[in-house]
Tab-separated table of C-alpha atoms in Angstrom:
chain	number	residue	atom	x	y	z
A	853	MET	CA	-46.082	24.178	-23.258
A	854	ARG	CA	-42.331	23.815	-23.838
A	855	ARG	CA	-42.045	27.505	-24.705
A	856	TYR	CA	-43.997	28.386	-21.537
A	857	ILE	CA	-41.620	26.316	-19.374
A	858	HIS	CA	-38.609	27.994	-20.968
A	859	ILE	CA	-40.081	31.465	-20.243
A	860	LEU	CA	-40.824	30.440	-16.661
A	861	ILE	CA	-37.261	29.182	-16.109
A	862	THR	CA	-35.854	32.419	-17.541
A	863	PHE	CA	-38.052	34.449	-15.171
A	864	VAL	CA	-36.892	32.420	-12.153
A	865	CYS	CA	-33.271	33.012	-13.130
A	866	MET	CA	-33.889	36.753	-13.443
A	867	VAL	CA	-35.570	37.181	-10.085
A	868	SER	CA	-32.904	35.015	-8.449
A	869	TYR	CA	-30.145	37.264	-9.813
A	870	VAL	CA	-28.363	34.308	-11.358
A	871	SER	CA	-27.351	33.581	-14.926
A	872	CYS	CA	-28.763	30.112	-15.446
A	873	GLY	CA	-27.977	29.879	-19.137
A	874	ASP	CA	-30.048	27.792	-21.514
A	875	PRO	CA	-30.682	24.182	-20.590
A	876	THR	CA	-29.336	21.556	-22.950
A	877	PRO	CA	-31.790	19.074	-24.438
A	878	THR	CA	-30.620	16.609	-21.783
A	879	GLY	CA	-31.328	18.964	-18.890
A	880	TRP	CA	-27.776	20.050	-18.003
A	881	ARG	CA	-27.605	23.768	-17.301
A	882	GLN	CA	-24.530	25.967	-16.990
A	883	ILE	CA	-24.494	27.949	-13.763
A	884	GLU	CA	-22.592	31.171	-13.146
A	885	SER	CA	-19.876	30.377	-10.598
A	886	GLY	CA	-18.409	33.862	-10.196
A	887	THR	CA	-14.869	32.614	-10.799
A	888	GLU	CA	-12.500	31.728	-13.619
A	889	GLY	CA	-10.537	29.420	-11.348
A	890	HIS	CA	-10.464	25.724	-12.161
A	891	LEU	CA	-12.813	23.653	-9.994
A	892	TYR	CA	-11.528	20.154	-9.240
A	893	GLY	CA	-14.002	18.781	-6.696
A	894	VAL	CA	-17.659	19.077	-5.687
A	895	HIS	CA	-19.714	17.567	-2.858
A	896	PHE	CA	-23.248	17.996	-1.482
A	897	VAL	CA	-24.701	16.880	1.853
A	898	ASP	CA	-28.290	17.228	0.678
A	899	ALA	CA	-30.258	18.628	-2.258
A	900	LYS	CA	-29.504	22.223	-1.242
A	901	ARG	CA	-26.098	22.586	0.405
A	902	GLY	CA	-22.895	21.929	-1.489
A	903	TRP	CA	-19.258	22.981	-1.893
A	904	ALA	CA	-16.789	23.162	-4.753
A	905	VAL	CA	-13.022	23.594	-4.478
A	906	GLY	CA	-10.223	24.491	-6.864
A	907	THR	CA	-7.218	26.617	-7.677
A	908	ASP	CA	-5.461	28.826	-5.120
A	909	GLY	CA	-7.438	27.476	-2.173
A	910	LEU	CA	-10.772	28.424	-3.738
A	911	VAL	CA	-13.926	27.288	-1.904
A	912	LEU	CA	-17.437	27.916	-3.252
A	913	PHE	CA	-20.692	27.297	-1.371
A	914	THR	CA	-24.349	27.005	-2.360
A	915	GLU	CA	-27.452	26.648	-0.240
A	916	ASP	CA	-30.071	26.575	-2.978
A	917	GLY	CA	-29.108	23.417	-4.842
A	918	GLY	CA	-26.422	25.052	-6.930
A	919	LEU	CA	-28.393	27.861	-8.574
A	920	LYS	CA	-26.276	30.515	-6.859
A	921	TRP	CA	-22.715	30.122	-5.558
A	922	GLN	CA	-20.737	32.293	-3.191
A	923	ILE	CA	-17.035	32.291	-2.449
A	924	ARG	CA	-16.612	30.886	1.040
A	925	SER	CA	-12.834	31.130	1.229
A	926	PRO	CA	-11.798	33.370	4.138
A	927	GLN	CA	-10.204	36.728	3.281
A	928	LYS	CA	-6.909	34.899	3.431
A	929	ALA	CA	-7.225	31.732	1.367
A	930	ILE	CA	-6.952	28.541	3.400
A	931	THR	CA	-3.976	27.611	1.200
A	932	PRO	CA	-2.210	29.136	-1.816
A	933	ASN	CA	-2.249	25.679	-3.356
A	934	ALA	CA	-4.907	23.972	-5.419
A	935	LEU	CA	-7.580	22.065	-3.517
A	936	ASN	CA	-8.229	18.816	-5.348
A	937	LYS	CA	-11.265	17.315	-3.640
A	938	VAL	CA	-13.748	18.091	-0.867
A	939	HIS	CA	-16.006	15.911	1.276
A	940	PHE	CA	-18.572	16.877	3.917
A	941	SER	CA	-20.059	14.404	6.385
A	942	THR	CA	-22.583	16.945	7.735
A	943	ALA	CA	-23.588	20.484	6.841
A	944	ASN	CA	-20.830	21.753	9.146
A	945	ASN	CA	-18.071	19.143	9.072
A	946	GLY	CA	-15.941	18.916	5.953
A	947	TRP	CA	-12.448	18.263	4.649
A	948	ALA	CA	-10.484	19.363	1.594
A	949	VAL	CA	-7.128	18.054	0.346
A	950	SER	CA	-4.431	19.922	-1.540
A	951	ILE	CA	-1.705	19.290	-4.062
A	952	ARG	CA	0.893	19.892	-1.313
A	953	GLY	CA	-0.297	17.128	0.985
A	954	GLN	CA	-2.425	19.366	3.179
A	955	ILE	CA	-5.716	18.348	4.775
A	956	HIS	CA	-7.988	21.225	5.762
A	957	TYR	CA	-10.947	20.821	8.128
A	958	THR	CA	-13.980	22.975	8.780
A	959	GLY	CA	-16.556	22.638	11.525
A	960	SER	CA	-18.464	25.704	10.368
A	961	GLY	CA	-19.643	24.741	6.915
A	962	GLY	CA	-16.567	26.268	5.322
A	963	LYS	CA	-16.622	29.680	7.009
A	964	SER	CA	-13.280	28.900	8.662
A	965	TRP	CA	-10.722	26.134	8.138
A	966	THR	CA	-7.871	24.619	10.139
A	967	ALA	CA	-4.986	22.467	8.957
A	968	GLN	CA	-4.808	18.850	10.105
A	969	LYS	CA	-1.477	17.030	10.295
A	970	SER	CA	-1.153	14.709	7.318
A	971	HIS	CA	2.557	13.987	7.915
A	972	THR	CA	3.208	13.987	4.168
A	973	ASP	CA	4.330	16.345	1.429
A	974	SER	CA	2.913	14.090	-1.262
A	975	GLY	CA	0.047	15.623	-3.169
A	976	LEU	CA	-3.327	14.397	-1.931
A	977	LEU	CA	-5.752	13.820	-4.782
A	978	ASP	CA	-8.970	12.533	-3.215
A	979	ILE	CA	-10.709	12.157	0.145
A	980	TYR	CA	-13.711	10.125	1.311
A	981	PHE	CA	-15.545	9.836	4.630
A	982	VAL	CA	-18.124	7.199	5.544
A	983	ASP	CA	-19.309	9.158	8.603
A	984	GLU	CA	-18.228	12.049	10.813
A	985	THR	CA	-15.157	10.254	12.157
A	986	GLU	CA	-13.790	7.731	9.665
A	987	GLY	CA	-12.197	8.717	6.378
A	988	TRP	CA	-9.405	8.102	3.892
A	989	ALA	CA	-7.208	10.312	1.712
A	990	VAL	CA	-5.050	9.116	-1.195
A	991	GLY	CA	-2.418	10.639	-3.429
A	992	GLY	CA	1.115	10.742	-4.740
A	993	GLY	CA	3.529	7.868	-4.326
A	994	GLY	CA	0.727	5.435	-3.526
A	995	ILE	CA	-0.050	7.060	-0.175
A	996	ILE	CA	-3.226	6.070	1.697
A	997	LEU	CA	-4.071	7.972	4.888
A	998	HIS	CA	-6.764	6.992	7.390
A	999	THR	CA	-8.468	8.650	10.339
A	1000	ASN	CA	-10.992	7.310	12.837
A	1001	ASN	CA	-11.401	10.547	14.790
A	1002	GLY	CA	-12.451	13.082	12.192
A	1003	GLY	CA	-8.903	13.952	11.256
A	1004	GLY	CA	-7.666	14.623	14.770
A	1005	SER	CA	-4.933	12.233	13.717
A	1006	TRP	CA	-4.083	10.719	10.349
A	1007	SER	CA	-1.977	7.593	9.891
A	1008	ARG	CA	-0.581	5.796	6.861
A	1009	GLN	CA	-2.036	2.493	5.830
A	1010	ASN	CA	0.072	-0.132	4.113
A	1011	SER	CA	-0.291	0.422	0.389
A	1012	PRO	CA	1.000	-2.081	-2.174
A	1013	SER	CA	1.259	0.742	-4.722
A	1014	THR	CA	3.959	3.300	-5.464
A	1015	PRO	CA	2.313	5.055	-8.455
A	1016	HIS	CA	-0.038	7.953	-7.752
A	1017	LEU	CA	-3.492	7.059	-6.486
A	1018	TRP	CA	-6.151	9.318	-7.972
A	1019	ALA	CA	-9.477	8.360	-6.420
A	1020	VAL	CA	-11.019	6.545	-3.445
A	1021	HIS	CA	-14.537	5.294	-2.764
A	1022	PHE	CA	-16.019	3.181	0.039
A	1023	ALA	CA	-19.280	1.237	-0.136
A	1024	ASP	CA	-19.289	1.013	3.681
A	1025	ALA	CA	-16.813	1.368	6.538
A	1026	LYS	CA	-15.032	-1.875	5.624
A	1027	HIS	CA	-15.163	-2.177	1.835
A	1028	GLY	CA	-13.292	0.344	-0.275
A	1029	TRP	CA	-11.477	0.790	-3.571
A	1030	VAL	CA	-8.634	3.057	-4.688
A	1031	VAL	CA	-7.508	3.595	-8.293
A	1032	GLY	CA	-4.491	5.248	-9.853
A	1033	LYS	CA	-1.679	5.231	-12.387
A	1034	GLU	CA	-0.546	2.162	-14.285
A	1035	GLY	CA	-4.033	0.675	-14.052
A	1036	LYS	CA	-3.823	0.231	-10.283
A	1037	ILE	CA	-6.959	-0.905	-8.467
A	1038	LEU	CA	-6.604	-1.567	-4.738
A	1039	HIS	CA	-9.301	-3.069	-2.529
A	1040	THR	CA	-9.858	-3.518	1.194
A	1041	ASN	CA	-12.541	-5.453	3.053
A	1042	ASP	CA	-11.352	-4.519	6.553
A	1043	GLY	CA	-11.280	-0.730	6.507
A	1044	GLY	CA	-7.783	-0.550	5.110
A	1045	GLU	CA	-5.877	-2.733	7.542
A	1046	LEU	CA	-4.985	-4.714	4.436
A	1047	TRP	CA	-5.052	-3.478	0.844
A	1048	TYR	CA	-4.517	-5.813	-2.071
A	1049	GLU	CA	-4.416	-5.392	-5.839
A	1050	GLN	CA	-7.217	-6.286	-8.193
A	1051	GLN	CA	-6.475	-7.019	-11.840
A	1052	SER	CA	-7.589	-4.207	-14.123
A	1053	LYS	CA	-5.877	-5.738	-17.186
A	1054	THR	CA	-4.670	-2.289	-18.235
A	1055	GLU	CA	-1.765	0.044	-17.571
A	1056	GLN	CA	-3.742	3.183	-18.395
A	1057	PRO	CA	-4.149	5.741	-15.604
A	1058	LEU	CA	-7.420	5.292	-13.722
A	1059	LEU	CA	-8.910	8.554	-12.436
A	1060	GLY	CA	-12.354	7.855	-10.970
A	1061	VAL	CA	-14.178	5.066	-9.124
A	1062	TYR	CA	-17.728	4.577	-7.883
A	1063	PHE	CA	-19.601	1.654	-6.277
A	1064	VAL	CA	-23.369	1.459	-5.781
A	1065	ASN	CA	-23.060	-1.573	-3.478
A	1066	LEU	CA	-20.469	-4.129	-2.370
A	1067	GLN	CA	-20.487	-5.895	-5.728
A	1068	THR	CA	-21.244	-3.348	-8.439
A	1069	GLY	CA	-18.845	-0.609	-9.462
A	1070	TRP	CA	-17.219	1.355	-12.273
A	1071	VAL	CA	-13.782	2.832	-12.919
A	1072	VAL	CA	-12.912	5.477	-15.536
A	1073	GLY	CA	-9.614	6.690	-16.940
A	1074	THR	CA	-7.612	7.919	-19.895
A	1075	GLY	CA	-8.447	7.045	-23.483
A	1076	GLY	CA	-12.154	6.788	-22.707
A	1077	LEU	CA	-11.582	3.725	-20.549
A	1078	ILE	CA	-14.544	2.439	-18.524
A	1079	LEU	CA	-14.269	-0.736	-16.438
A	1080	HIS	CA	-17.174	-2.482	-14.712
A	1081	THR	CA	-17.448	-5.168	-12.036
A	1082	THR	CA	-20.397	-7.119	-10.655
A	1083	ASP	CA	-18.390	-9.219	-8.195
A	1084	GLY	CA	-16.659	-6.646	-6.011
A	1085	GLY	CA	-13.693	-6.304	-8.335
A	1086	ALA	CA	-12.696	-9.943	-8.608
A	1087	ASN	CA	-13.229	-9.373	-12.322
A	1088	TRP	CA	-13.116	-6.062	-14.177
A	1089	ASN	CA	-14.477	-5.870	-17.707
A	1090	PRO	CA	-14.204	-2.998	-20.208
A	1091	GLN	CA	-17.297	-1.208	-21.464
A	1092	LYS	CA	-17.546	0.623	-24.776
A	1093	SER	CA	-17.513	4.350	-24.097
A	1094	GLY	CA	-17.406	5.476	-27.724
A	1095	THR	CA	-14.666	8.005	-26.985
A	1096	THR	CA	-10.898	8.259	-26.616
A	1097	LYS	CA	-11.099	11.359	-24.420
A	1098	THR	CA	-9.903	11.166	-20.832
A	1099	LEU	CA	-12.680	10.540	-18.311
A	1100	ARG	CA	-12.111	12.166	-14.912
A	1101	GLY	CA	-15.193	11.350	-12.839
A	1102	VAL	CA	-18.026	8.847	-12.578
A	1103	GLY	CA	-21.199	8.621	-10.498
A	1104	PHE	CA	-24.328	6.469	-10.401
A	1105	ARG	CA	-27.833	7.143	-9.154
A	1106	ASP	CA	-28.586	3.422	-8.852
A	1107	SER	CA	-27.324	0.173	-10.364
A	1108	LYS	CA	-28.486	1.212	-13.857
A	1109	ARG	CA	-28.313	4.988	-14.276
A	1110	GLY	CA	-24.973	6.761	-14.244
A	1111	TRP	CA	-22.748	9.448	-15.761
A	1112	ALA	CA	-19.069	9.826	-16.612
A	1113	VAL	CA	-17.411	13.185	-17.332
A	1114	GLY	CA	-14.177	14.248	-18.964
A	1115	GLU	CA	-12.280	16.321	-21.482
A	1116	ASP	CA	-13.772	19.014	-23.706
A	1117	GLY	CA	-17.133	19.107	-21.962
A	1118	LEU	CA	-17.764	15.403	-22.421
A	1119	ILE	CA	-20.700	13.848	-20.535
A	1120	LEU	CA	-21.577	10.191	-21.033
A	1121	HIS	CA	-24.812	8.690	-19.707
A	1122	THR	CA	-26.065	5.136	-19.281
A	1123	THR	CA	-29.428	3.715	-18.258
A	1124	ASP	CA	-28.420	0.054	-18.527
A	1125	ALA	CA	-25.447	-0.228	-16.138
A	1126	GLY	CA	-22.998	0.729	-18.870
A	1127	ALA	CA	-23.941	-1.805	-21.514
A	1128	THR	CA	-24.370	1.310	-23.645
A	1129	TRP	CA	-23.023	4.808	-23.018
A	1130	SER	CA	-24.410	7.819	-24.877
A	1131	PRO	CA	-22.998	11.374	-25.022
A	1132	GLN	CA	-25.072	14.184	-23.564
A	1133	ALA	CA	-24.747	17.844	-24.458
A	1134	SER	CA	-23.024	19.857	-21.738
A	1135	GLY	CA	-23.020	23.226	-23.462
A	1136	SER	CA	-19.418	23.688	-22.297
A	1137	PRO	CA	-16.104	23.223	-24.137
A	1138	GLU	CA	-14.146	23.054	-20.876
A	1139	HIS	CA	-12.673	19.960	-19.251
A	1140	LEU	CA	-15.119	18.499	-16.739
A	1141	LEU	CA	-13.281	17.262	-13.647
A	1142	ASP	CA	-15.744	15.941	-11.076
A	1143	ILE	CA	-19.380	14.887	-10.695
A	1144	TYR	CA	-21.558	14.388	-7.641
A	1145	LEU	CA	-25.049	12.913	-7.423
A	1146	TYR	CA	-27.553	13.263	-4.611
A	1147	LYS	CA	-30.829	11.395	-5.170
A	1148	ALA	CA	-32.461	13.018	-8.207
A	1149	HIS	CA	-29.901	15.838	-8.377
A	1150	ALA	CA	-26.473	16.052	-10.024
A	1151	TRP	CA	-23.687	18.615	-10.347
A	1152	ILE	CA	-20.501	18.761	-12.416
A	1153	VAL	CA	-17.506	21.101	-12.002
A	1154	GLY	CA	-14.571	21.778	-14.277
A	1155	ALA	CA	-12.031	24.147	-15.777
A	1156	LYS	CA	-12.461	27.932	-15.805
A	1157	GLY	CA	-15.130	27.956	-13.120
A	1158	THR	CA	-17.457	25.597	-14.971
A	1159	ILE	CA	-20.478	24.395	-12.992
A	1160	LEU	CA	-23.261	22.327	-14.524
A	1161	ARG	CA	-26.502	21.374	-12.815
A	1162	LEU	CA	-28.908	18.665	-13.889
A	1163	SER	CA	-32.405	20.111	-13.882
């Protein structure tokens, strides 16, 4: 039976004109991206339609769940600079942020992009929207930007941090967390009118954050660091990752099952909320830089055009 399934998968890949590669024992499959550019961010709006962004203004698009990808950058790239993260609120409306402080918006699913005024030259490292109008972007020098009109205007929120902020995640329109250098964890419970520090008990750079609800979340960073909270961040406790490699992204399907990704093709998986983390084979030696989960589906992007899909 297993051999039959493998033959069937190979046939599907052939007739789809896509190099699927061999699945790992854990189900992760390398997908041909059509680029050697580094991919820093990935986001899906449903099980089929997703985008990945990276070096030199690169934008990739898929409409079949990530089996085939096409370059959706216009003939003239939307920016010569690296795009760090991307977020879509609908199949048409999306935003991408760049290392030069630029925010780019599309209302056409990525077919065309326009620049929005960020009023900053600081590199923007992550962006998150809770709906079609309200979103946040974070980056260099502790900057936090906010919009309540889809990016028609962006304004700075008061940030108690000066080190770089690497990642942002909101559980709802009011409750959000931002993480960054020197172990910084910032939290708001009023949509960012007020941000205050939470104690991470570390000075290691924190690079990824994810919450499944208002109380339960995880943060990852350098040296294999994983922190976990069950009280909204009032207390953060380390979890044993079993690695010293830098972890760049984290995502959870529910309060128990999650993944963290990082250097040298590292994928860690937990089924018990992080009490134990186990490595999974990625089949890639490249640094893995971002992960996104949608229901039963998951995608990872990384260096040299790496795209992995969880079958």
